[in-house]
Amino acid sequence: MSSELYADGISEITVTGTIVRIDLMSLSATDRDANNNPKPVFRQRIIMPVDAFANAVDLMQKALGGLVEAGAVRRIGDVSAAAATDIQSVQGASNASPNFN
């Protein structure tokens, strides 16, 4: 049986020659920064050849595309465009003055 590891994210990706090192991090339950936010803590490192990393990135992009299609996540550009459309529609509805149109 294989063991599982939970990570809140990737803290660093280092490429040295043909090797890629991906550092996984989790947010600490006890350590806090100056703003009282949990500090990221190194958990484990994934080491792989560059071609395996490229294949992994391709696979993750496909998974992300499926999540976007399903509506589970939104791309940053999509959120910005949607917010700009919302702002324009609100401004157009609330300003009766021709100076603001």
XYZ file of C-alpha atoms in Angstrom:
101
model
C 0.000 0.000 0.000
C 1.278 3.479 -0.802
C 1.346 6.356 1.643
C -0.361 9.673 0.911
C 0.831 13.183 1.605
C -1.341 16.293 1.833
C 0.155 19.586 0.666
C -1.389 23.065 0.618
C 0.756 23.980 -2.351
C 4.130 24.196 -4.011
C 6.638 26.503 -2.371
C 9.429 26.290 -4.934
C 10.387 24.672 -8.221
C 14.108 24.395 -9.004
C 15.559 23.236 -12.309
C 19.180 22.056 -12.295
C 20.301 20.656 -15.619
C 17.878 17.898 -16.515
C 16.428 17.522 -13.000
C 13.400 19.340 -11.564
C 12.841 19.609 -7.814
C 9.361 20.510 -6.579
C 9.067 21.462 -2.904
C 5.647 20.798 -1.380
C 4.472 22.873 1.570
C 1.660 22.910 4.094
C 0.447 25.694 6.333
C 1.660 25.301 9.893
C -0.873 24.657 12.625
C 1.335 26.381 15.216
C 3.775 28.820 13.561
C 2.411 32.261 12.622
C 3.857 35.220 10.724
C 3.684 38.909 11.754
C 0.095 39.158 10.442
C -0.936 36.066 12.435
C -1.283 33.982 9.252
C -0.062 30.371 9.257
C 3.516 30.048 7.977
C 4.239 27.722 5.055
C 6.352 24.725 6.132
C 8.355 22.410 3.835
C 6.827 18.912 3.757
C 8.406 16.882 1.002
C 10.303 17.173 -2.294
C 9.451 15.584 -5.624
C 12.480 15.047 -7.879
C 11.980 14.130 -11.530
C 13.574 14.461 -14.956
C 12.611 17.495 -17.075
C 10.586 15.402 -19.566
C 8.542 13.846 -16.747
C 7.919 17.347 -15.348
C 6.740 18.546 -18.770
C 4.347 15.578 -18.996
C 3.097 16.303 -15.464
C 2.439 19.959 -16.360
C 0.492 18.868 -19.458
C -1.581 16.454 -17.375
C -2.275 19.156 -14.748
C -3.354 21.622 -17.471
C -5.831 19.049 -18.789
C -7.158 18.463 -15.271
C -7.487 22.224 -14.766
C -9.388 22.517 -18.045
C -11.854 19.905 -16.790
C -12.292 21.764 -13.493
C -12.900 25.052 -15.360
C -15.466 23.379 -17.648
C -17.235 21.901 -14.637
C -17.326 25.321 -12.958
C -15.293 24.132 -9.958
C -12.634 26.840 -10.509
C -12.324 30.043 -12.520
C -9.226 31.286 -14.296
C -7.876 34.649 -13.070
C -8.419 36.272 -16.483
C -12.039 35.039 -16.529
C -12.650 36.501 -13.069
C -11.169 39.871 -14.116
C -13.270 39.981 -17.290
C -16.427 39.041 -15.383
C -15.712 41.668 -12.720
C -15.127 44.346 -15.366
C -18.429 43.458 -17.057
C -20.240 43.623 -13.712
C -18.689 47.023 -12.923
C -19.651 48.410 -16.336
C -23.236 47.196 -16.037
C -23.582 48.677 -12.540
C -22.063 51.989 -13.629
C -24.291 52.164 -16.706
C -27.402 51.537 -14.619
C -26.613 53.966 -11.814
C -25.278 57.022 -13.706
C -27.929 59.074 -15.460
C -25.486 61.884 -16.318
C -24.134 61.881 -19.898
C -20.735 62.889 -18.428
C -20.200 59.338 -17.159
C -21.343 57.342 -20.193
